[in-house]
Every structure is written in structure tokens, then in C-alpha cells.
Coordinates of C-alpha atoms in Angstrom, one line a residue:
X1 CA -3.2 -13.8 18.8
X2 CA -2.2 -17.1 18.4
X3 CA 1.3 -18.8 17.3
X4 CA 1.2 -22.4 15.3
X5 CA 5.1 -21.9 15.7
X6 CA 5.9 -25.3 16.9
X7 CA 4.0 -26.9 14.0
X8 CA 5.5 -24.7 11.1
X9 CA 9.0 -25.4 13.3
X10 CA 9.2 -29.0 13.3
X11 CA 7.6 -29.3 9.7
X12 CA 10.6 -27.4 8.4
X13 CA 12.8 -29.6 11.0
X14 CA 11.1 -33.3 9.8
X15 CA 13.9 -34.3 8.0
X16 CA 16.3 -34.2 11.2
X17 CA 16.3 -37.3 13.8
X18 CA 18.5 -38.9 16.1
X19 CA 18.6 -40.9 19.4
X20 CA 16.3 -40.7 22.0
X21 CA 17.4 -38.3 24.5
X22 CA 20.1 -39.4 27.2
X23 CA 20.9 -37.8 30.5
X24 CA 24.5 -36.8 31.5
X25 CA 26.2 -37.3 34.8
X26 CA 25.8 -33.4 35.4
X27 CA 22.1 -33.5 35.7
X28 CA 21.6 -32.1 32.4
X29 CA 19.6 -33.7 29.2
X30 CA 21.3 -33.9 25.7
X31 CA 18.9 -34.4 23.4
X32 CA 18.4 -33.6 19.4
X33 CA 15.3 -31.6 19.8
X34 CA 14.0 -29.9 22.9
X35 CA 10.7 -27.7 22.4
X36 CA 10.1 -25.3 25.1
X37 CA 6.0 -24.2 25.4
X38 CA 7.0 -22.1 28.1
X39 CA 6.1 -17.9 29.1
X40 CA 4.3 -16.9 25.6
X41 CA 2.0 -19.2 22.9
X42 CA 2.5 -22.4 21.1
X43 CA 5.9 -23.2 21.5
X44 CA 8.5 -20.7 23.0
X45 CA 11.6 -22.3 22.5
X46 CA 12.6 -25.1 20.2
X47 CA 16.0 -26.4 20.3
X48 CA 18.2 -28.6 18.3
X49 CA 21.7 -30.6 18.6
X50 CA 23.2 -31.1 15.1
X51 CA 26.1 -33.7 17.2
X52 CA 22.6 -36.2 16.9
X53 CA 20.8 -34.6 14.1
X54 CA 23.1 -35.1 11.4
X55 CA 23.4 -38.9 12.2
X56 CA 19.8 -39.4 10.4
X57 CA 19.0 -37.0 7.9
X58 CA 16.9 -39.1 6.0
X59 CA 14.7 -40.3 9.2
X60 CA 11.2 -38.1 8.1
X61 CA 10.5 -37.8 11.6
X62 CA 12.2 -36.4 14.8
X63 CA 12.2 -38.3 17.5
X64 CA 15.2 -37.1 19.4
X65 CA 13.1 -34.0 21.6
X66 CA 12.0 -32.8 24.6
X67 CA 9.0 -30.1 24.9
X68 CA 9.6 -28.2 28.1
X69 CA 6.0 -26.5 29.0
X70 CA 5.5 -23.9 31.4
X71 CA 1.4 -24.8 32.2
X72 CA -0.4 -27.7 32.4
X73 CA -1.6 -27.9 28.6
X74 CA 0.0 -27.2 25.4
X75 CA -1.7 -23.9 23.7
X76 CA -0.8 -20.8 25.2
X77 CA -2.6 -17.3 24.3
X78 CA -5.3 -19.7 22.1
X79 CA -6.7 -20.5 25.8
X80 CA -10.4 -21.5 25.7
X81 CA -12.8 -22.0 28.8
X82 CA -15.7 -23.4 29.8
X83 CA -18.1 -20.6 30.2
X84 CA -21.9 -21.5 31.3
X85 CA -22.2 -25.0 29.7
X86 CA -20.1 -23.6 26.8
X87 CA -16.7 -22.9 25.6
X88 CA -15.3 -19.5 25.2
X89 CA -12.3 -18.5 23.9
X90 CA -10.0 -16.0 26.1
X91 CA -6.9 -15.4 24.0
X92 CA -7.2 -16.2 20.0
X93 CA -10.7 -16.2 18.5
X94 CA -10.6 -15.9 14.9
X95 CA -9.7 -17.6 12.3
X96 CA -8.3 -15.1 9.0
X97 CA -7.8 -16.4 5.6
X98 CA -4.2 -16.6 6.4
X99 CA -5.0 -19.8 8.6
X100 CA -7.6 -21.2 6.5
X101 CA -5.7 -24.4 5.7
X102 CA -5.3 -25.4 9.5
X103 CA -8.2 -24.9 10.5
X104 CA -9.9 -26.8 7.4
X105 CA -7.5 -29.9 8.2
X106 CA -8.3 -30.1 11.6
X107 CA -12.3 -29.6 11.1
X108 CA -11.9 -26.6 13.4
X109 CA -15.7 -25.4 13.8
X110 CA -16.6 -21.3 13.5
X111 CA -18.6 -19.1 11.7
X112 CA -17.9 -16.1 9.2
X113 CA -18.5 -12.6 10.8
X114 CA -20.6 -10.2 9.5
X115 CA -19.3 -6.8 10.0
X116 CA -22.2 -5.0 8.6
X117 CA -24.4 -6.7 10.7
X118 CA -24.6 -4.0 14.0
X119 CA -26.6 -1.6 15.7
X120 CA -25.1 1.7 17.6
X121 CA -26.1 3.3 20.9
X122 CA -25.2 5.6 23.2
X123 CA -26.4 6.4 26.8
X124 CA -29.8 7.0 25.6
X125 CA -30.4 3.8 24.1
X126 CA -30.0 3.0 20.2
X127 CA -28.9 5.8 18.4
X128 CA -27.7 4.9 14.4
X129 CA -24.4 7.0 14.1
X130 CA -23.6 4.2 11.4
X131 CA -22.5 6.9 9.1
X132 CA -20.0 8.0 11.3
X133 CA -18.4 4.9 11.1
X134 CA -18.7 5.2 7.3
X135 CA -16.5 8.3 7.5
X136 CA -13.7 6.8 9.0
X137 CA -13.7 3.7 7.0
X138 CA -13.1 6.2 4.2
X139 CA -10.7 7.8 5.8
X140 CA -9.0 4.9 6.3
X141 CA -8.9 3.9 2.9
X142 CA -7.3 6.9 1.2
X143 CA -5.0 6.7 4.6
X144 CA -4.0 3.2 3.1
X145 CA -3.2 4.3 0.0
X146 CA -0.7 6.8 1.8
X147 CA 0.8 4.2 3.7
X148 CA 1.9 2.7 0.9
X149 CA 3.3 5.4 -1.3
X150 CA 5.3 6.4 2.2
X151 CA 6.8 3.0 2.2
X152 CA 7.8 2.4 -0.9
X153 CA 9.2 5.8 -1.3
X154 CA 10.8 5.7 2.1
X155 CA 9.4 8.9 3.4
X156 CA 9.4 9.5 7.2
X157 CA 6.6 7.3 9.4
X158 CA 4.0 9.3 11.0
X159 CA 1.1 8.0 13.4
X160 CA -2.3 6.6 12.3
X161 CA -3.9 9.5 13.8
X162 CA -1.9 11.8 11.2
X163 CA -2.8 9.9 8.6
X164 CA -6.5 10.1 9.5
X165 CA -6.6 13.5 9.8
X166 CA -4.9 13.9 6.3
X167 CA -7.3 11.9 5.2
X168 CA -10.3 13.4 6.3
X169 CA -11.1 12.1 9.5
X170 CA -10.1 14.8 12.6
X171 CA -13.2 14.1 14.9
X172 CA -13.3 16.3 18.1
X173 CA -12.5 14.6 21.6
X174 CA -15.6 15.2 22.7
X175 CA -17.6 13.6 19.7
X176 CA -18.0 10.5 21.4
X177 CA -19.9 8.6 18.3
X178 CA -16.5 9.5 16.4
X179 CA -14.5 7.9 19.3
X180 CA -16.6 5.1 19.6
X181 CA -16.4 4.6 15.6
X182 CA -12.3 4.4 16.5
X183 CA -12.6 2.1 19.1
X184 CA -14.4 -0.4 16.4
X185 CA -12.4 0.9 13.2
X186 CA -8.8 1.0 14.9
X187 CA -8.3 -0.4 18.5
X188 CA -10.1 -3.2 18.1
X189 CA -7.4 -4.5 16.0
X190 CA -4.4 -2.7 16.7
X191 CA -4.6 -3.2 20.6
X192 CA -3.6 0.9 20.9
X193 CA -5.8 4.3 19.8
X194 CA -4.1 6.1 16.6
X195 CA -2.1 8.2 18.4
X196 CA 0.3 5.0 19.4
X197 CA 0.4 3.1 15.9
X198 CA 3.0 3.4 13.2
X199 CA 1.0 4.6 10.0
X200 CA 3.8 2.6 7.6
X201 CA 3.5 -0.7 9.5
X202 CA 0.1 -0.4 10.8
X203 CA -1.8 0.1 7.5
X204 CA 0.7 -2.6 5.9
X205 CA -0.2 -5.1 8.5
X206 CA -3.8 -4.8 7.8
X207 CA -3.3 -4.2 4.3
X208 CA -1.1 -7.6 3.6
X209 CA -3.7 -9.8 5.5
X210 CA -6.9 -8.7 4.5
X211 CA -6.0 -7.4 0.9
X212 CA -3.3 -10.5 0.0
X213 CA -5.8 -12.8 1.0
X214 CA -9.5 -12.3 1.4
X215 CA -11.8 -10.4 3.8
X216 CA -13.3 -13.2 6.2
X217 CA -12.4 -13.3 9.9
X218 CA -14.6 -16.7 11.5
X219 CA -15.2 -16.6 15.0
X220 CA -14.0 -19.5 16.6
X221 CA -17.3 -21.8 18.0
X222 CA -15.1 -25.0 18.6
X223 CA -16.3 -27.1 21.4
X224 CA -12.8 -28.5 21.3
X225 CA -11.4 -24.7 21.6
X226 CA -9.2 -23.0 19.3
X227 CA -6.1 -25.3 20.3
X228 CA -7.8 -28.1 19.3
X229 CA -5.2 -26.9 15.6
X230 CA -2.7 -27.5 18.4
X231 CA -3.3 -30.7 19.5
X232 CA -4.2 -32.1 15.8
X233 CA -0.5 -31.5 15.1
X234 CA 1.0 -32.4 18.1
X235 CA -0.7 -36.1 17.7
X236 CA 1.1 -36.0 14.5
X237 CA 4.7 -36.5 16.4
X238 CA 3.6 -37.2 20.2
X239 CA 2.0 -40.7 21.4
X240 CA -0.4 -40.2 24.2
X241 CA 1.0 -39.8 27.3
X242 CA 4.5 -39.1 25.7
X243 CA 7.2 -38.4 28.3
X244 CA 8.8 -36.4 25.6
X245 CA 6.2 -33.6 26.9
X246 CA 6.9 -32.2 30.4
X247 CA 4.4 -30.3 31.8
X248 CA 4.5 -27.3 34.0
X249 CA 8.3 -26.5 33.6
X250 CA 9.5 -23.4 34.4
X251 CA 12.5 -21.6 32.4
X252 CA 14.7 -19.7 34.7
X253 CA 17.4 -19.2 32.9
X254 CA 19.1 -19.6 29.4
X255 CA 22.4 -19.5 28.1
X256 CA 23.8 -18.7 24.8
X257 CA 27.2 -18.8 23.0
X258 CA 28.2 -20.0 19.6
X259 CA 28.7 -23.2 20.1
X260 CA 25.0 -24.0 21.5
X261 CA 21.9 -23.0 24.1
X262 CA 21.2 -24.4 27.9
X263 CA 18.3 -24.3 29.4
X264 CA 17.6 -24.3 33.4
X265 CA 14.5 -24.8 35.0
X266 CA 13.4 -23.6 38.5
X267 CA 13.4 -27.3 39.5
X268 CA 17.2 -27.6 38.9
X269 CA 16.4 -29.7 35.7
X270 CA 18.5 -28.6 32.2
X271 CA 18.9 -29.1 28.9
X272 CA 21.6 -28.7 26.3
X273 CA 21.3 -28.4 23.1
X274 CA 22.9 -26.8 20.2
X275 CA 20.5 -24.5 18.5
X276 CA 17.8 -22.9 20.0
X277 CA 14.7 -20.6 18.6
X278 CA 12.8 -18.4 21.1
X279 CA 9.4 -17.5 20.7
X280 CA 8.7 -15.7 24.0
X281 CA 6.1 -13.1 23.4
X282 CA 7.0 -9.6 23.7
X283 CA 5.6 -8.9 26.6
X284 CA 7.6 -11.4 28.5
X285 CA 10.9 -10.7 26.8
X286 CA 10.6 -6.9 28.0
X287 CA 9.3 -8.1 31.9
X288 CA 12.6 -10.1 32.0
X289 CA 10.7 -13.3 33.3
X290 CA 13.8 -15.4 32.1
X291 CA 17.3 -14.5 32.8
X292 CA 19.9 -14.6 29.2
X293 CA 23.5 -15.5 30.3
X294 CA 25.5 -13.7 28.9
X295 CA 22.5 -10.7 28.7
X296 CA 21.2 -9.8 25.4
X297 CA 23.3 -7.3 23.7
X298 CA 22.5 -3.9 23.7
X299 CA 20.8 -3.5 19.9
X300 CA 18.9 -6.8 20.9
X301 CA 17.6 -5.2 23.8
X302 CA 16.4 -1.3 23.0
X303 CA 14.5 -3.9 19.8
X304 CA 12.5 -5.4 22.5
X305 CA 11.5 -2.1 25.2
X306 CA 11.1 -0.2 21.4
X307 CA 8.5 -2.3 20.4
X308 CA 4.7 -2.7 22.4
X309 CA 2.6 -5.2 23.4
X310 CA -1.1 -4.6 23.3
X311 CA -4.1 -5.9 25.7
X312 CA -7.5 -7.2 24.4
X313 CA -9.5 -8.1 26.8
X314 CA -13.3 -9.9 25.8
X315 CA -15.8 -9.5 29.1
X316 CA -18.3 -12.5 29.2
X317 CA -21.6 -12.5 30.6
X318 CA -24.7 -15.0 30.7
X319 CA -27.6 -14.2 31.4
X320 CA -31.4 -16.5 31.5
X321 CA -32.9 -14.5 28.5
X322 CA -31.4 -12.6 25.5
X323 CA -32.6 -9.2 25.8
X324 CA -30.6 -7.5 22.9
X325 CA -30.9 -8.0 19.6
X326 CA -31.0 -11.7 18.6
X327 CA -30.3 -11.1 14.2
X328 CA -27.1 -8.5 14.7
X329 CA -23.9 -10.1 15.4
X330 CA -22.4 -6.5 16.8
X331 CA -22.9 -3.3 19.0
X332 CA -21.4 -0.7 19.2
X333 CA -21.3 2.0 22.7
X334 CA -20.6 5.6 22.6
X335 CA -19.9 6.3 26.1
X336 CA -20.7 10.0 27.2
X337 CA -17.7 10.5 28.5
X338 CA -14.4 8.0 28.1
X339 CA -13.4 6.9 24.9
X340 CA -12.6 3.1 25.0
X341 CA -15.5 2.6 27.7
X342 CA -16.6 -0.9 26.5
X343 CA -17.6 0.1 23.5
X344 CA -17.6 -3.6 21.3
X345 CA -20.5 -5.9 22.0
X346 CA -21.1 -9.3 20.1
X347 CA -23.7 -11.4 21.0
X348 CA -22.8 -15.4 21.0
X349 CA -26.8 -16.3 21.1
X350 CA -27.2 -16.1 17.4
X351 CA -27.5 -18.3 14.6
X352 CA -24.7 -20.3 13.8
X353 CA -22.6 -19.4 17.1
X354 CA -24.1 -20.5 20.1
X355 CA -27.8 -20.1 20.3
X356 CA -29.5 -20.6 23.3
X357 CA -26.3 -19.8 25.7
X358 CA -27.7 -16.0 26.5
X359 CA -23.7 -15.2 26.4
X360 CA -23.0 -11.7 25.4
X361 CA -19.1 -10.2 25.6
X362 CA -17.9 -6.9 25.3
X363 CA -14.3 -5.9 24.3
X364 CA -12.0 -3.4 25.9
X365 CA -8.2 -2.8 25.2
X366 CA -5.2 -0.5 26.4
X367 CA -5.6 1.4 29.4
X368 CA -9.7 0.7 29.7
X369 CA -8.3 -3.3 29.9
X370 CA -5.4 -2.0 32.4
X371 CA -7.8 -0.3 34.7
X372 CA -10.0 -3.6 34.4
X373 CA -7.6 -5.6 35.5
X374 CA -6.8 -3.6 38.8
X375 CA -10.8 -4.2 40.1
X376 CA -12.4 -6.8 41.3
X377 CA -15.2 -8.8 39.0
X378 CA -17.6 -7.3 40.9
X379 CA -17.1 -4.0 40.0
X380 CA -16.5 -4.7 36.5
X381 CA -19.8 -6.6 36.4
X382 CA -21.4 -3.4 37.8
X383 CA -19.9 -1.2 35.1
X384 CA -20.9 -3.6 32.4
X385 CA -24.5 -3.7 33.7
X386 CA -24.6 -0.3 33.5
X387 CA -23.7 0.2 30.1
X388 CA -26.3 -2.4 28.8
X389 CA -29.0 -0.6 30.9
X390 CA -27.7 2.4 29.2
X391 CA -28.4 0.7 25.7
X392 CA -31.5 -0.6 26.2
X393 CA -33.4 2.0 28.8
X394 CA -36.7 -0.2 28.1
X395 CA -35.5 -3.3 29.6
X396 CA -35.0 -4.5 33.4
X397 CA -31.3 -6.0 32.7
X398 CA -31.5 -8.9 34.9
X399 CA -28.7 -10.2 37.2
X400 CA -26.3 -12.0 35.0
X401 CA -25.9 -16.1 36.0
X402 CA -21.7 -15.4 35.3
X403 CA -19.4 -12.9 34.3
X404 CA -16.0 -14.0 34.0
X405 CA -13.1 -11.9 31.9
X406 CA -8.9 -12.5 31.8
X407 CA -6.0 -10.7 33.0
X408 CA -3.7 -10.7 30.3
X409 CA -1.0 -8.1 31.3
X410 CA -1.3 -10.2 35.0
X411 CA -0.2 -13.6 33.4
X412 CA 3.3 -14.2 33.6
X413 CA 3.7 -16.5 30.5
X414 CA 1.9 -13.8 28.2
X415 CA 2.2 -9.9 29.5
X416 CA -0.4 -9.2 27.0
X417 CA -2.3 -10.2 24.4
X418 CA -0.2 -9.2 21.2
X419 CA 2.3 -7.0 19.4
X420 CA 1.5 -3.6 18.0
X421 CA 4.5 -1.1 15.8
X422 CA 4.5 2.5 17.6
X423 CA 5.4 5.3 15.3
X424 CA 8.5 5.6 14.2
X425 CA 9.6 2.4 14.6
X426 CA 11.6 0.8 11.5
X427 CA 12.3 -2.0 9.2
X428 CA 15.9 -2.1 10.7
X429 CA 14.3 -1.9 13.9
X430 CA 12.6 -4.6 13.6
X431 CA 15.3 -7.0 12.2
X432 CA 17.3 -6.7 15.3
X433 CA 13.8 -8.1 17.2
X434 CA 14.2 -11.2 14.6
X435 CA 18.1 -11.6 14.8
X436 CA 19.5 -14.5 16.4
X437 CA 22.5 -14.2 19.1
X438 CA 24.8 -16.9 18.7
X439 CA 22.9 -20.0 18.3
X440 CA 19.9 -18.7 19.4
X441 CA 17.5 -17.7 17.3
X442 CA 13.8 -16.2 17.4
X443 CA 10.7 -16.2 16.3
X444 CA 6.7 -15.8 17.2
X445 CA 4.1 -13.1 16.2
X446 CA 5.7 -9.8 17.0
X447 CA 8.7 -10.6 15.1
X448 CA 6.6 -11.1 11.6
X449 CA 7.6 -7.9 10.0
X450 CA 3.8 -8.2 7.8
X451 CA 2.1 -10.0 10.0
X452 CA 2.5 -9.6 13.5
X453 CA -0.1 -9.8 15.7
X454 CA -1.7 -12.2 13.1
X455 CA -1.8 -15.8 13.8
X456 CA -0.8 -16.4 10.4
X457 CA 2.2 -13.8 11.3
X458 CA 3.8 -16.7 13.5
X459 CA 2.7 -19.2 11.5
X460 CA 5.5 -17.9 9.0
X461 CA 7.8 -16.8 11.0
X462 CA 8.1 -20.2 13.2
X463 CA 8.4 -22.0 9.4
X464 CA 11.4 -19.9 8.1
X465 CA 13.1 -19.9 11.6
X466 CA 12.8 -23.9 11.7
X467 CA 13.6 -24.4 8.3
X468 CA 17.4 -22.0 8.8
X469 CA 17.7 -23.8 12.1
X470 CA 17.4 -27.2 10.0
X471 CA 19.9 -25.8 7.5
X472 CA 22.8 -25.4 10.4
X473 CA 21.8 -28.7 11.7
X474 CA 22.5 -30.8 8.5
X475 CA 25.3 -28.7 7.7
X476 CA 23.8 -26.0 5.1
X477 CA 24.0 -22.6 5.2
X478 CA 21.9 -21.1 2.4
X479 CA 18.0 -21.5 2.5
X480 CA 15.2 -21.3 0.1
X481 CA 11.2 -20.9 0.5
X482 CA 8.3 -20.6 -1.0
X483 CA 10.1 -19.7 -4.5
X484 CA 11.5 -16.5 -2.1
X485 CA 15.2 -15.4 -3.0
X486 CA 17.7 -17.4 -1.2
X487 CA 18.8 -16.6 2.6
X488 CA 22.6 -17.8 3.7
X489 CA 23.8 -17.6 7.3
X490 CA 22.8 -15.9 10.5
X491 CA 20.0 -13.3 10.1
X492 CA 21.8 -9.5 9.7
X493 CA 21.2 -6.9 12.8
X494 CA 22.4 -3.4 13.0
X495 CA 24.3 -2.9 15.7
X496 CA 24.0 1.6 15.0
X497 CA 20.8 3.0 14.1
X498 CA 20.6 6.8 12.8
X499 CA 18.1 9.2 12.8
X500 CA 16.9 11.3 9.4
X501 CA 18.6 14.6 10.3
X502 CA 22.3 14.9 10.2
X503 CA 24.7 17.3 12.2
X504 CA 24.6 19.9 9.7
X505 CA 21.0 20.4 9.8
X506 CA 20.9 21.7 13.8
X507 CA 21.5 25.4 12.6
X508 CA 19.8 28.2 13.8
X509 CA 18.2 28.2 10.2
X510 CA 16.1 25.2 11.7
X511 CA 15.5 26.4 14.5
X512 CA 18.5 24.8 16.7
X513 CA 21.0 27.0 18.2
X514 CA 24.5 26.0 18.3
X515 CA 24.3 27.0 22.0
X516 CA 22.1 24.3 22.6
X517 CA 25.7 22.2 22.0
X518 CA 27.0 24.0 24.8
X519 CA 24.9 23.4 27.3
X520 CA 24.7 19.7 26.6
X521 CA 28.6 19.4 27.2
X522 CA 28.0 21.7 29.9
X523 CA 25.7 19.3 31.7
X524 CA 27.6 16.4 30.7
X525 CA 30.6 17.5 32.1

């Protein structure tokens, strides 16, 4: 998924400006603003010194920053390549009705998916199971409803999977059409099978974005790529060839206190600053590609490990002809034996996307894209291959002209693709993932509490984490948005989290014996 976090970020921070950055005689650069794009999307760290800031309040532009980018491009997880003569996105593909206003401004080019639009095979060729996938979107539905009445009445989370099979839906493991159907109903959004995904949080996620707004996902058919939202709003506050942007800049370390944030590179460069809001992605904050000083405190850190990053990985291929169907957009493979086996097709040769390229990609996640990721092309093409001559036995599948797929748990300034809640995760939880520490605050995707994994999800969160930061820099504490109740200070964490079941309840009446006490003290001791 994608995060527009440094455009939300410095809209809510266009009101602060200063001097143009200045280098001390220690090395390091005090400046305003400095906007780190390094490990995880748009922008991963966006920092602020209210010493300059509140010298020009009324300035509608900043112009006191540094952006500090880890690669050689500003865009992150919306990565697009060129793919046979035509661009392909790797990371962040479509655009939800939750983004609709960027991607209007900025002419971004794509076209509405139709979800009805698919045909279903197994190893025998085309076989219509399509009621089987009417079943569990029924299921889901009344698991929806659920969802809801469990959250609002605060009742224990459970997984997706018991909530389908509450529901209705409790397909056998070896009903591979039903595990297909889950593949396309469930994984294919969450990133993670039923068994992983919180039922509260999961359901609400997709509940709030495709019920609060509208239905449409548009796949992204851009020539310019998906980041071309990027670069519209980065022309909006960079010149060409701006020296404010650094390229290729590597965060090693970053240090934190209450009276403001430094930043080291790996090329002895730093800057100091005296706020600070890190969007890392997830997966990078739990790999520990940059070092905190002091580290993060212990409630900040079981927030990151409790939470999971997912992996979506699309598989391109081009071929000279089209051989599959040329007026259905999707797919959909039952393998005869591993759920998850590249089981999402969509054909890029249609209508309205890119007719004429012969591209075709299929769509694995979780462990299928882990065990991807360990082979070589080559033997990935070979397994893709032979799915496709398993869906259409009456055709010679020619030798493809490129096949060409990402690594996402392999790339150091991603670790994955996007966030997912596992079951029994919690609201409280999840706060101490969005606290700040000192003057260092986060944002991104995985810390949108309704959103995450959503583009739209950082979209917010990178808004309401500028606009506080902006707050402390003119000397405000209390903040207001949207007509939302009013927010003062430092966002609240819990520093002790409790389970349902108190003391009393480990009886023997439930099934605990008070020997069981024993022995722990017994082992501890």
C-alpha cells in the first residue's frame, strides 16, 4: 500500500517557515524542516525545529527543510517499472474512493475493476465454482455484521476464521475451490489466511473503506506510475533540481529526547532538529534497520513485534499472443493441492488497461510469496507456466518474452508490503504503535487504527501527525480537525496492558489448578 504522508504532513505544516538551513561547526545541519523518505513509503521521517519555525508563522510555505531519501527517487512501496514496453506497478496499484481526490488532481490515469467479471479453473481447465465464492461472500457479510456488534459491545476478538464458520462458511481443507474462493475473498486483501486476522479490526478495516465511502478500486494504468501523486505534490514545494532533496541517504541512527530528534546517516552526515514524525513501515521498525538512542521503551516495542506485516507479491508475464480470455478482467486457480498456489490472475490486455501488451500477472501472498522469494525466476516461471497450462489444457502456452516479479520481505527499506491486525490485538495496543516518544512522533499506514493497510490509512494519519507537530512548533497544544473533538498534548500510551481474566478466575472450577502456581514459582526459583 501506498503512504501520501509527506503531502498530508507538510499541508498541515504550511503555515511554518524559517531560514534556509545552516550547517554547524560539528558537522551537523540545523534546519526548520527535515523530511526523511528513507526505509518504508513516501516520506519516513519528517522533522521540524520550532527555534526557526516560530520566527515566520505567517510565511504559507516552508522553506526551511531538508528531505533525506534513502533510494534514488522519491515514492517508496508505489514503485512502478517498465515491464515489456509498459509500465507496471510493483507495490501500490489501486486507487479506493478514499484517494479519489489525489488522483483526480493529479490526472492520475486507471480504470474501475470489475469484480464480477472472472472465470474459475482448476487443474482440469475451467471449471465455474463461482457459487462457491458466493457462499463465502455471504458468509462474510453476516460475519460483518458480528464484527460490529463485538466492537461496540466490547466483547472478546476472535479470528476471521471463527467468524466464518459462525457464519456459515467451515469449508474442508481439502475442498480446494473453497480455499481458492479464500484466497480471492480474504488474502488477497488482508495479506494473511483467516486464521491470522483479527475479526474486530479486520472486518472494520474493510468495512470503514468500502462501506464509508463507495465500492470502486481502479487499477492504476498510469504511464507516469502511481507516484506520479507523489511528484505532483512534491513540485508544489521543491524547484527542480532542489538541493533540499538528498538522494540515496541512509539513516543509521536516530536519537530522541524531549528537547528534540538527530538524525545520522551512514555517510557521517546529521541533522538536528526539534520534532520529528517517523513513518517507517512496520516491517522495518521490527527488523531494526535503524538504531533509536536511547532504545524504544518497552510498551513501544512489544506494539511493534505485536503487530504483522503482510507480503503481496503480483508475478508478471508477457507473452506474443493473449491466449486467455480477452473480456474477463479476473481468474481464479484452485490448485489440487496447496492453498494460496497462485490462485489470482488479471489480465492487463483488456479494454481500457493495456490492450495489446499480452501482460498477464498472478498474485500470491504470505508464505506462497516467502517461498517465492527464496527461488530463482526461473523456477518460478516454470511453476507459473504450469498453472496456466493447467487452466487452459487446449492451448500450447508459449514461452513467455519476460517474467519479472519483486521481493518485498528482501528489500531493506520496506520488509513487506503492508500491515495486517492478528487476533487479539487491541485498540490500546494499537495506540502505543501511534504514540510518540519524546519529540518523536509517528505515523504511516499501519498505525491508521481504520485504515491501515489503505493508502488513504496514511493519508490521514500523516495529516493529523503534521498538523499536532505544527501545533508544538507554533507554540499550541490543543488541535482540531475535520470538525473531530479536540486533541491537546502528546498522544496517550499504556505503559500495562491486562488480559480479560483476572486472578480469581484460575480456580479449579475453570479448569486451573492452584498447583499450577506452584510449579511456576517452582521453576522460577
Amino acid at each position: 500500500m501506498l503512504s501520501l504522508l509527506f503531502v498530508s504532513s507538510l499541508a498541515s505544516l504550511a503555515s511554518v517557515g524559517g531560514a534556509l538551513p545552516s550547517r554547524r561547526s560539528d558537522g551537523c545541519t540545523k534546519t526548520s524542516v527535515a523530511i526523511l523518505l528513507v526505509p518504508s513509503s513516501i516520506l519516513d521521517l519528517l522533522v521540524l525545529s520550532a527555534a526557526d519555525g516560530l520566527q515566520a508563522l505567517a510565511n504559507e510555505s516552508v522553506d526551511d527543510f531538508i528531505i533525506l531519501e534513502y533510494q534514488d527517487r522519491i515514492g517508496g512501496r508505489a514503485w512502478h517499472t517498465q515491464f515489456g514496453g509498459y509500465t507496471v506497478e510493483l507495490g501500490a496499484n489501486w486507487v479506493s474512493a478514499g484517494q479519489e481526490g489525489q488522483a483526480k488532481k493529479h490526472q492520475l490515469k486507471s480504470m474501475t475493476n470489475d469484480y464480477k467479471s472472472f472465470l474459475t479453473y482448476n487443474e482440469t481447465g475451467h471449471t465455474d465454482f463461482s457459487h462457491v465464492l458466493a457462499e463465502l461472500d455471504a458468509a462474510k457479510k453476516r460475519a460483518n455484521v458480528e464484527a460490529g456488534r463485538m466492537l461496540q459491545e466490547n466483547l472478546q476478538d476472535q479470528s476471521v476464521r471463527t467468524g466464518l464458520s459462525l457464519s456459515g462458511w467451515n469449508p474442508k481443507h481439502d475442498d480446494m475451490a473453497a480455499q481458492a474462493a479464500e484466497s480471492w475473498g480474504w488474502d488477497w486483501e488482508a495479506a494473511f489466511p483467516p486464521e491470522h486476522s483479527s475479526m474486530i479490526f479486520g472486518m472494520a478495516s474493510d468495512n470503514l473503506t468500502f462501506s464509508q465511502y463507495n465500492e470502486d478500486n481502479n487499477l492504476v494504468i498510469d504511464a507516469r506510475g502511481y507516484d506520479a501523486i507523489i511528484r505532483g505534490e512534491a513540485s508544489t514545494f521543491l524547484k527542480p533540481n532542489d538541493a533540499r532533496l538528498q538522494l540515496e541517504k541512509r539513516i543509521k541512527e536516530i536519537s530522541y529526547s524531549d528537547q528534540g530528534v538527530t538524525i545520522k546517516s551512514d555517510d557521517g552526515s546529521c541533522v538536528e532538529a526539534d520534532y520529528a514524525i517517523c513513518t517507517f513501515s512496520l516491517g522495518v521498525l521490527q527488523h531494526d534497520e535503524v538504531k533509536f538512542e536511547p532504545a524504544l521503551p518497552e510498551w513501544k516495542q512489544k506494539a511493534i513485534q505485536s503487530f504483522s506485516m503482510g507480503t503481496y507479491t503480483k508475478y508478471f508475464l508477457q507473452f506474443n499472443e493473449t491466449f486467455w480470455p480477452r473480456d474477463k478482467q479476473f481468474m481464479l486457480y484452485a490448485s489440487p493441492t496447496t492453498r494460496g498456489y497462485y490462485p489470482v490472475w488479471q489480465s492487463l490486455d483488456g479494454d481500457g488497461f493495456l490492450p495489446g501488451s499480452h501482460i498477464i500477472f498472478a498474485t500470491t501472498t504470505h508464505t506462497e510469496s516467502y517461498r517465492a522469494e527464496k527461488q530463482s525466476v526461473e523456477e518460478t516461471k516454470e511453476e507459473l507456466l504450469s498453472v496456466l497450462a493447467d487452466m487452459f489444457p487446449d492451448v500450447k502456452i508459449p514461452e513467455p518474452l519476460a517474467v519479472m516479479y519483486p521481493r518485498w520481505t528482501q528489500v531493506p527499506w520496506a520488509r513487506g508490503s503492508y500491515s495486517d491486525w492478528p487476533v487479539g490485538t487491541t485498540l490500546e495496543m494499537h495506540q502505543n504503535l501511534r504514540a510518540n516518544v519524546g519529540r518523536l512522533w509517528f505515523a504511516g499506514e499501519a498505525l491508521s487504527a481504520q485504515f491501515f493497510g489503505f493508502l488513504h490509512g496514511a493519508w490521514f494519519e500523516g495529516r493529523e501527525a503534521g498538523a499536532h507537530v505544527a501545533q508544538f512548533v507554533r507554540g499550541g497544544h490543543c488541535l482540531r480537525l475535520d470538525g473531530e473533538e479536540e486533541v491537546c498534548g502528546s498522544r496517550p500510551h499504556y505503559e500495562s496492558l491486562h488480559g480479560t481474566s483476572p486472578l480469581r478466575h484460575y480456580s479449579l472450577l475453570n479448569g486451573w489448578a492452584a498447583k499450577s502456581f506452584a510449579a511456576s514459582k517452582a521453576s522460577r526459583g
